[in-house]
PDB file of C-alpha atoms in Angstrom:
ATOM      1  CA  GLY A   1    -202.084 162.842 -47.287  1.00  0.00           C
ATOM      2  CA  ALA A   2    -203.870 162.767 -50.814  1.00  0.00           C
ATOM      3  CA  VAL A   3    -201.007 163.456 -53.075  1.00  0.00           C
ATOM      4  CA  VAL A   4    -200.929 163.127 -56.775  1.00  0.00           C
ATOM      5  CA  SER A   5    -197.717 163.070 -59.226  1.00  0.00           C
ATOM      6  CA  GLN A   6    -197.642 163.684 -62.857  1.00  0.00           C
ATOM      7  CA  HIS A   7    -193.967 162.610 -64.614  1.00  0.00           C
ATOM      8  CA  PRO A   8    -192.419 164.413 -66.688  1.00  0.00           C
ATOM      9  CA  SER A   9    -194.123 167.706 -65.356  1.00  0.00           C
ATOM     10  CA  ARG A  10    -192.288 169.362 -68.825  1.00  0.00           C
ATOM     11  CA  VAL A  11    -191.879 167.126 -72.327  1.00  0.00           C
ATOM     12  CA  ILE A  12    -190.813 168.877 -75.105  1.00  0.00           C
ATOM     13  CA  CYS A  13    -191.051 166.360 -78.211  1.00  0.00           C
ATOM     14  CA  LYS A  14    -190.823 166.339 -82.371  1.00  0.00           C
ATOM     15  CA  SER A  15    -194.113 166.576 -84.119  1.00  0.00           C
ATOM     16  CA  GLY A  16    -194.581 162.811 -84.870  1.00  0.00           C
ATOM     17  CA  THR A  17    -193.414 161.607 -82.164  1.00  0.00           C
ATOM     18  CA  SER A  18    -195.119 160.029 -78.616  1.00  0.00           C
ATOM     19  CA  VAL A  19    -195.119 160.850 -75.454  1.00  0.00           C
ATOM     20  CA  LYS A  20    -196.260 159.251 -72.459  1.00  0.00           C
ATOM     21  CA  ILE A  21    -197.761 160.712 -68.964  1.00  0.00           C
ATOM     22  CA  GLU A  22    -197.604 159.065 -65.499  1.00  0.00           C
ATOM     23  CA  CYS A  23    -200.302 159.915 -63.378  1.00  0.00           C
ATOM     24  CA  ARG A  24    -199.620 158.569 -59.587  1.00  0.00           C
ATOM     25  CA  SER A  25    -201.480 158.651 -56.059  1.00  0.00           C
ATOM     26  CA  LEU A  26    -199.118 158.617 -53.541  1.00  0.00           C
ATOM     27  CA  ASP A  27    -200.982 157.895 -50.872  1.00  0.00           C
ATOM     28  CA  PHE A  28    -204.504 156.348 -51.259  1.00  0.00           C
ATOM     29  CA  GLN A  29    -205.984 153.599 -53.957  1.00  0.00           C
ATOM     30  CA  ALA A  30    -207.458 155.645 -56.839  1.00  0.00           C
ATOM     31  CA  THR A  31    -209.991 153.553 -58.404  1.00  0.00           C
ATOM     32  CA  THR A  32    -210.843 156.188 -60.944  1.00  0.00           C
ATOM     33  CA  MET A  33    -208.203 159.182 -62.651  1.00  0.00           C
ATOM     34  CA  PHE A  34    -208.848 161.837 -64.493  1.00  0.00           C
ATOM     35  CA  TRP A  35    -207.215 163.540 -67.696  1.00  0.00           C
ATOM     36  CA  TYR A  36    -207.909 166.937 -68.346  1.00  0.00           C
ATOM     37  CA  ARG A  37    -206.461 169.142 -71.225  1.00  0.00           C
ATOM     38  CA  GLN A  38    -205.915 172.838 -70.299  1.00  0.00           C
ATOM     39  CA  PHE A  39    -204.864 175.626 -73.222  1.00  0.00           C
ATOM     40  CA  PRO A  40    -203.507 178.804 -72.028  1.00  0.00           C
ATOM     41  CA  LYS A  41    -205.948 180.797 -70.915  1.00  0.00           C
ATOM     42  CA  GLN A  42    -208.549 178.787 -71.008  1.00  0.00           C
ATOM     43  CA  SER A  43    -210.270 176.412 -68.618  1.00  0.00           C
ATOM     44  CA  LEU A  44    -209.271 172.462 -68.318  1.00  0.00           C
ATOM     45  CA  MET A  45    -210.869 170.078 -70.460  1.00  0.00           C
ATOM     46  CA  LEU A  46    -212.237 166.556 -69.445  1.00  0.00           C
ATOM     47  CA  MET A  47    -210.849 164.123 -71.464  1.00  0.00           C
ATOM     48  CA  ALA A  48    -211.652 161.195 -70.461  1.00  0.00           C
ATOM     49  CA  THR A  49    -212.081 158.840 -66.991  1.00  0.00           C
ATOM     50  CA  SER A  50    -210.088 156.257 -65.674  1.00  0.00           C
ATOM     51  CA  ASN A  51    -211.128 153.137 -64.679  1.00  0.00           C
ATOM     52  CA  GLU A  52    -208.677 150.569 -63.147  1.00  0.00           C
ATOM     53  CA  GLY A  53    -208.575 147.277 -64.900  1.00  0.00           C
ATOM     54  CA  SER A  54    -211.341 148.628 -67.359  1.00  0.00           C
ATOM     55  CA  LYS A  55    -211.268 150.856 -70.855  1.00  0.00           C
ATOM     56  CA  ALA A  56    -211.390 154.496 -70.627  1.00  0.00           C
ATOM     57  CA  THR A  57    -214.295 156.360 -71.412  1.00  0.00           C
ATOM     58  CA  TYR A  58    -213.520 159.644 -73.214  1.00  0.00           C
ATOM     59  CA  GLU A  59    -215.279 162.746 -73.795  1.00  0.00           C
ATOM     60  CA  GLN A  60    -216.852 163.731 -77.385  1.00  0.00           C
ATOM     61  CA  GLY A  61    -214.500 165.423 -79.828  1.00  0.00           C
ATOM     62  CA  VAL A  62    -211.197 163.287 -78.043  1.00  0.00           C
ATOM     63  CA  GLU A  63    -209.721 160.836 -80.082  1.00  0.00           C
ATOM     64  CA  LYS A  64    -209.485 157.537 -78.107  1.00  0.00           C
ATOM     65  CA  ASP A  65    -206.847 156.650 -80.509  1.00  0.00           C
ATOM     66  CA  LYS A  66    -204.664 159.096 -80.303  1.00  0.00           C
ATOM     67  CA  PHE A  67    -205.010 159.847 -76.461  1.00  0.00           C
ATOM     68  CA  LEU A  68    -204.298 156.319 -74.668  1.00  0.00           C
ATOM     69  CA  ILE A  69    -205.038 155.659 -71.467  1.00  0.00           C
ATOM     70  CA  ASN A  70    -203.784 152.817 -69.373  1.00  0.00           C
ATOM     71  CA  HIS A  71    -205.065 152.202 -65.973  1.00  0.00           C
ATOM     72  CA  ALA A  72    -203.024 149.344 -64.653  1.00  0.00           C
ATOM     73  CA  SER A  73    -203.137 149.594 -61.193  1.00  0.00           C
ATOM     74  CA  LEU A  74    -204.895 151.583 -58.213  1.00  0.00           C
ATOM     75  CA  THR A  75    -202.057 153.956 -58.125  1.00  0.00           C
ATOM     76  CA  LEU A  76    -201.365 154.509 -61.615  1.00  0.00           C
ATOM     77  CA  SER A  77    -202.838 155.751 -64.653  1.00  0.00           C
ATOM     78  CA  THR A  78    -200.748 156.767 -67.885  1.00  0.00           C
ATOM     79  CA  LEU A  79    -201.681 158.821 -70.633  1.00  0.00           C
ATOM     80  CA  THR A  80    -199.591 158.169 -74.135  1.00  0.00           C
ATOM     81  CA  VAL A  81    -200.191 161.302 -76.966  1.00  0.00           C
ATOM     82  CA  THR A  82    -199.320 159.291 -80.098  1.00  0.00           C
ATOM     83  CA  SER A  83    -197.855 160.589 -83.297  1.00  0.00           C
ATOM     84  CA  ALA A  84    -198.262 164.419 -81.846  1.00  0.00           C
ATOM     85  CA  HIS A  85    -198.657 167.433 -83.669  1.00  0.00           C
ATOM     86  CA  PRO A  86    -197.894 170.519 -82.404  1.00  0.00           C
ATOM     87  CA  GLU A  87    -201.810 171.484 -81.736  1.00  0.00           C
ATOM     88  CA  ASP A  88    -201.265 168.883 -79.548  1.00  0.00           C
ATOM     89  CA  SER A  89    -199.198 171.237 -77.063  1.00  0.00           C
ATOM     90  CA  SER A  90    -201.026 171.903 -73.851  1.00  0.00           C
ATOM     91  CA  PHE A  91    -200.917 171.440 -70.534  1.00  0.00           C
ATOM     92  CA  TYR A  92    -201.755 168.048 -69.426  1.00  0.00           C
ATOM     93  CA  ILE A  93    -203.344 167.531 -66.112  1.00  0.00           C
ATOM     94  CA  CYS A  94    -204.650 164.176 -64.052  1.00  0.00           C
ATOM     95  CA  SER A  95    -206.774 163.768 -61.473  1.00  0.00           C
ATOM     96  CA  ALA A  96    -207.984 161.258 -58.523  1.00  0.00           C
ATOM     97  CA  ARG A  97    -210.537 160.296 -56.815  1.00  0.00           C
ATOM     98  CA  ASP A  98    -210.250 159.027 -53.379  1.00  0.00           C
ATOM     99  CA  ARG A  99    -212.852 156.851 -52.561  1.00  0.00           C
ATOM    100  CA  GLY A 100    -211.738 156.158 -49.336  1.00  0.00           C
ATOM    101  CA  GLY A 101    -211.750 159.765 -48.395  1.00  0.00           C
ATOM    102  CA  PRO A 102    -214.774 161.794 -46.772  1.00  0.00           C
ATOM    103  CA  ASN A 103    -215.270 164.035 -49.204  1.00  0.00           C
ATOM    104  CA  ASN A 104    -215.323 161.127 -52.611  1.00  0.00           C
ATOM    105  CA  GLU A 105    -212.705 164.582 -53.536  1.00  0.00           C
ATOM    106  CA  GLN A 106    -210.762 164.459 -56.787  1.00  0.00           C
ATOM    107  CA  PHE A 107    -207.350 165.473 -55.659  1.00  0.00           C
ATOM    108  CA  PHE A 108    -204.988 166.861 -58.961  1.00  0.00           C
ATOM    109  CA  GLY A 109    -201.426 166.286 -60.090  1.00  0.00           C
ATOM    110  CA  PRO A 110    -198.859 168.794 -60.817  1.00  0.00           C
ATOM    111  CA  GLY A 111    -199.641 168.953 -64.883  1.00  0.00           C
ATOM    112  CA  THR A 112    -197.299 168.290 -67.391  1.00  0.00           C
ATOM    113  CA  ARG A 113    -196.717 170.905 -69.697  1.00  0.00           C
ATOM    114  CA  LEU A 114    -195.828 169.437 -73.525  1.00  0.00           C
ATOM    115  CA  THR A 115    -194.433 170.937 -76.366  1.00  0.00           C
ATOM    116  CA  VAL A 116    -194.797 169.476 -79.812  1.00  0.00           C
ATOM    117  CA  LEU A 117    -192.126 171.491 -82.463  1.00  0.00           C
TER     118      LEU A 117
ATOM    119  CA  GLU B   1    -225.569 168.281 -70.203  1.00  0.00           C
ATOM    120  CA  LEU B   2    -223.720 170.527 -67.450  1.00  0.00           C
ATOM    121  CA  LYS B   3    -222.838 174.209 -67.874  1.00  0.00           C
ATOM    122  CA  VAL B   4    -221.091 176.205 -65.478  1.00  0.00           C
ATOM    123  CA  GLU B   5    -220.695 180.465 -65.735  1.00  0.00           C
ATOM    124  CA  GLN B   6    -218.658 182.242 -63.751  1.00  0.00           C
ATOM    125  CA  ASN B   7    -218.596 186.178 -63.655  1.00  0.00           C
ATOM    126  CA  PRO B   8    -216.313 188.374 -63.813  1.00  0.00           C
ATOM    127  CA  LEU B   9    -213.664 186.758 -66.091  1.00  0.00           C
ATOM    128  CA  PHE B  10    -211.874 189.209 -65.405  1.00  0.00           C
ATOM    129  CA  LEU B  11    -211.100 191.510 -62.270  1.00  0.00           C
ATOM    130  CA  SER B  12    -208.863 193.807 -61.480  1.00  0.00           C
ATOM    131  CA  MET B  13    -209.026 195.206 -57.654  1.00  0.00           C
ATOM    132  CA  GLN B  14    -207.022 197.925 -55.605  1.00  0.00           C
ATOM    133  CA  GLU B  15    -205.539 196.422 -52.077  1.00  0.00           C
ATOM    134  CA  GLY B  16    -207.349 196.274 -49.587  1.00  0.00           C
ATOM    135  CA  LYS B  17    -211.037 196.041 -51.173  1.00  0.00           C
ATOM    136  CA  ASN B  18    -213.669 193.656 -51.470  1.00  0.00           C
ATOM    137  CA  TYR B  19    -215.519 191.647 -54.044  1.00  0.00           C
ATOM    138  CA  THR B  20    -217.416 188.578 -55.186  1.00  0.00           C
ATOM    139  CA  ILE B  21    -217.284 186.219 -57.752  1.00  0.00           C
ATOM    140  CA  TYR B  22    -220.006 184.787 -59.207  1.00  0.00           C
ATOM    141  CA  CYS B  23    -220.765 180.863 -60.743  1.00  0.00           C
ATOM    142  CA  ASN B  24    -223.918 179.696 -61.840  1.00  0.00           C
ATOM    143  CA  TYR B  25    -224.367 176.151 -62.894  1.00  0.00           C
ATOM    144  CA  SER B  26    -227.088 174.568 -65.128  1.00  0.00           C
ATOM    145  CA  THR B  27    -227.979 171.223 -63.622  1.00  0.00           C
ATOM    146  CA  THR B  28    -228.284 170.158 -59.832  1.00  0.00           C
ATOM    147  CA  SER B  29    -225.665 169.250 -57.941  1.00  0.00           C
ATOM    148  CA  ASP B  30    -224.867 168.361 -54.512  1.00  0.00           C
ATOM    149  CA  ARG B  31    -221.732 169.900 -54.120  1.00  0.00           C
ATOM    150  CA  LEU B  32    -219.443 172.339 -55.396  1.00  0.00           C
ATOM    151  CA  TYR B  33    -215.609 172.832 -55.340  1.00  0.00           C
ATOM    152  CA  TRP B  34    -213.306 176.005 -56.001  1.00  0.00           C
ATOM    153  CA  TYR B  35    -209.575 176.212 -57.112  1.00  0.00           C
ATOM    154  CA  ARG B  36    -207.156 178.513 -57.105  1.00  0.00           C
ATOM    155  CA  GLN B  37    -204.385 177.976 -60.079  1.00  0.00           C
ATOM    156  CA  ASP B  38    -200.806 180.095 -60.352  1.00  0.00           C
ATOM    157  CA  PRO B  39    -199.632 181.026 -63.772  1.00  0.00           C
ATOM    158  CA  GLY B  40    -198.471 178.058 -65.394  1.00  0.00           C
ATOM    159  CA  LYS B  41    -199.354 175.504 -61.828  1.00  0.00           C
ATOM    160  CA  SER B  42    -201.811 173.241 -61.214  1.00  0.00           C
ATOM    161  CA  LEU B  43    -204.720 173.208 -59.247  1.00  0.00           C
ATOM    162  CA  GLU B  44    -204.974 174.133 -56.078  1.00  0.00           C
ATOM    163  CA  SER B  45    -208.223 173.107 -53.648  1.00  0.00           C
ATOM    164  CA  LEU B  46    -209.680 176.291 -51.653  1.00  0.00           C
ATOM    165  CA  PHE B  47    -213.005 175.092 -50.579  1.00  0.00           C
ATOM    166  CA  VAL B  48    -215.741 172.083 -50.916  1.00  0.00           C
ATOM    167  CA  LEU B  49    -219.024 173.170 -50.573  1.00  0.00           C
ATOM    168  CA  LEU B  50    -221.067 170.007 -49.190  1.00  0.00           C
ATOM    169  CA  SER B  51    -224.729 171.042 -48.827  1.00  0.00           C
ATOM    170  CA  ASN B  52    -227.234 173.867 -49.112  1.00  0.00           C
ATOM    171  CA  GLY B  53    -226.118 176.708 -47.532  1.00  0.00           C
ATOM    172  CA  ALA B  54    -222.733 175.845 -46.670  1.00  0.00           C
ATOM    173  CA  VAL B  55    -220.485 178.751 -45.912  1.00  0.00           C
ATOM    174  CA  LYS B  56    -216.440 177.942 -45.684  1.00  0.00           C
ATOM    175  CA  GLN B  57    -213.499 180.658 -45.083  1.00  0.00           C
ATOM    176  CA  GLU B  58    -210.228 180.184 -44.982  1.00  0.00           C
ATOM    177  CA  GLY B  59    -208.604 183.863 -44.343  1.00  0.00           C
ATOM    178  CA  ARG B  60    -209.673 186.575 -46.768  1.00  0.00           C
ATOM    179  CA  LEU B  61    -211.894 184.292 -48.933  1.00  0.00           C
ATOM    180  CA  MET B  62    -215.225 182.746 -48.124  1.00  0.00           C
ATOM    181  CA  ALA B  63    -217.484 180.804 -50.422  1.00  0.00           C
ATOM    182  CA  SER B  64    -221.020 179.588 -49.931  1.00  0.00           C
ATOM    183  CA  LEU B  65    -223.602 177.464 -52.004  1.00  0.00           C
ATOM    184  CA  ASP B  66    -227.027 177.664 -52.968  1.00  0.00           C
ATOM    185  CA  THR B  67    -227.840 174.802 -54.683  1.00  0.00           C
ATOM    186  CA  LYS B  68    -231.625 175.729 -55.538  1.00  0.00           C
ATOM    187  CA  ALA B  69    -230.755 178.899 -57.217  1.00  0.00           C
ATOM    188  CA  ARG B  70    -227.814 176.607 -58.677  1.00  0.00           C
ATOM    189  CA  LEU B  71    -225.508 179.322 -57.272  1.00  0.00           C
ATOM    190  CA  SER B  72    -222.235 179.318 -55.628  1.00  0.00           C
ATOM    191  CA  THR B  73    -220.156 182.999 -54.717  1.00  0.00           C
ATOM    192  CA  LEU B  74    -216.453 183.166 -53.565  1.00  0.00           C
ATOM    193  CA  HIS B  75    -216.019 186.668 -51.323  1.00  0.00           C
ATOM    194  CA  ILE B  76    -212.836 188.200 -51.137  1.00  0.00           C
ATOM    195  CA  THR B  77    -212.306 190.528 -48.283  1.00  0.00           C
ATOM    196  CA  ALA B  78    -209.576 193.343 -48.075  1.00  0.00           C
ATOM    197  CA  ALA B  79    -207.678 192.140 -51.118  1.00  0.00           C
ATOM    198  CA  VAL B  80    -203.931 191.474 -50.745  1.00  0.00           C
ATOM    199  CA  HIS B  81    -201.605 190.942 -53.869  1.00  0.00           C
ATOM    200  CA  ASP B  82    -200.873 187.399 -52.925  1.00  0.00           C
ATOM    201  CA  LEU B  83    -204.467 186.819 -53.765  1.00  0.00           C
ATOM    202  CA  SER B  84    -203.622 187.262 -57.763  1.00  0.00           C
ATOM    203  CA  ALA B  85    -204.405 184.184 -59.484  1.00  0.00           C
ATOM    204  CA  THR B  86    -207.484 182.142 -61.353  1.00  0.00           C
ATOM    205  CA  TYR B  87    -210.083 180.847 -59.688  1.00  0.00           C
ATOM    206  CA  PHE B  88    -212.521 178.091 -60.639  1.00  0.00           C
ATOM    207  CA  CYS B  89    -215.145 176.794 -59.467  1.00  0.00           C
ATOM    208  CA  ALA B  90    -216.737 173.173 -60.658  1.00  0.00           C
ATOM    209  CA  PRO B  91    -220.048 171.635 -59.282  1.00  0.00           C
ATOM    210  CA  GLY B  92    -219.613 168.347 -58.784  1.00  0.00           C
ATOM    211  CA  ASP B  93    -222.007 164.966 -57.709  1.00  0.00           C
ATOM    212  CA  TYR B  94    -220.714 162.310 -55.088  1.00  0.00           C
ATOM    213  CA  ASN B  95    -221.652 159.651 -57.042  1.00  0.00           C
ATOM    214  CA  ASN B  96    -221.364 161.580 -60.531  1.00  0.00           C
ATOM    215  CA  ASN B  97    -217.689 161.126 -61.968  1.00  0.00           C
ATOM    216  CA  ASP B  98    -218.185 164.091 -64.043  1.00  0.00           C
ATOM    217  CA  MET B  99    -216.700 167.464 -62.611  1.00  0.00           C
ATOM    218  CA  ARG B 100    -216.926 170.782 -64.891  1.00  0.00           C
ATOM    219  CA  PHE B 101    -214.947 173.909 -64.459  1.00  0.00           C
ATOM    220  CA  GLY B 102    -216.143 177.238 -65.082  1.00  0.00           C
ATOM    221  CA  ALA B 103    -214.199 180.104 -67.640  1.00  0.00           C
ATOM    222  CA  GLY B 104    -212.575 181.053 -64.657  1.00  0.00           C
ATOM    223  CA  THR B 105    -211.920 184.737 -63.041  1.00  0.00           C
ATOM    224  CA  ARG B 106    -208.645 185.779 -63.659  1.00  0.00           C
ATOM    225  CA  LEU B 107    -208.015 188.415 -60.284  1.00  0.00           C
ATOM    226  CA  THR B 108    -205.577 190.862 -60.220  1.00  0.00           C
ATOM    227  CA  VAL B 109    -204.396 192.538 -56.885  1.00  0.00           C
ATOM    228  CA  LYS B 110    -203.204 195.518 -57.398  1.00  0.00           C
ATOM    229  CA  PRO B 111    -201.452 197.908 -54.783  1.00  0.00           C
TER     230      PRO B 111
END
């Protein structure tokens, strides 16, 4: 149980295009999902917290107009990187919190590697 | 703001040796998570430590939590090559959305 999927796993795009990443909780309902970014050889940095049916909460320094987050259902959150540039190239990881689980734990998706040319 | 410090950041070990990774954090947290990350992969949950004094063991890894000292340790016993990975700690609270990660400890186990 507690499986989180992400799609796509890898994407390469041209500078200036927009890229959408999906995060799904497959076997539980997630009222809260989280988006992280990880640059090479660095730790995970929280970008935003996504609550179902409401606006996402962004961490300081993360542009909400550039990283659009939608959490339209209890099992799906999307992150859209708008007008992507090479500096947006990174490993994006989502997690979903299983409120129905015993520990209110976050479960992580497999990640999406974005390369912007 | 919660700050999380892991040390060492890099660890090269011989197979069969023991070592401990330390995780210090700056504010009160009632639980702590340890994760493993292999290159190019996402996080794999290793341990969830839910209370002061909690100790959990899985194979050659043992994790402990001292909430009063704001310290968690990940002890490696008789290391094997398969343990080579990056290990992250992350303090958290049951009702708190925030989970901040340490910088990670990159472990290399040499034959």
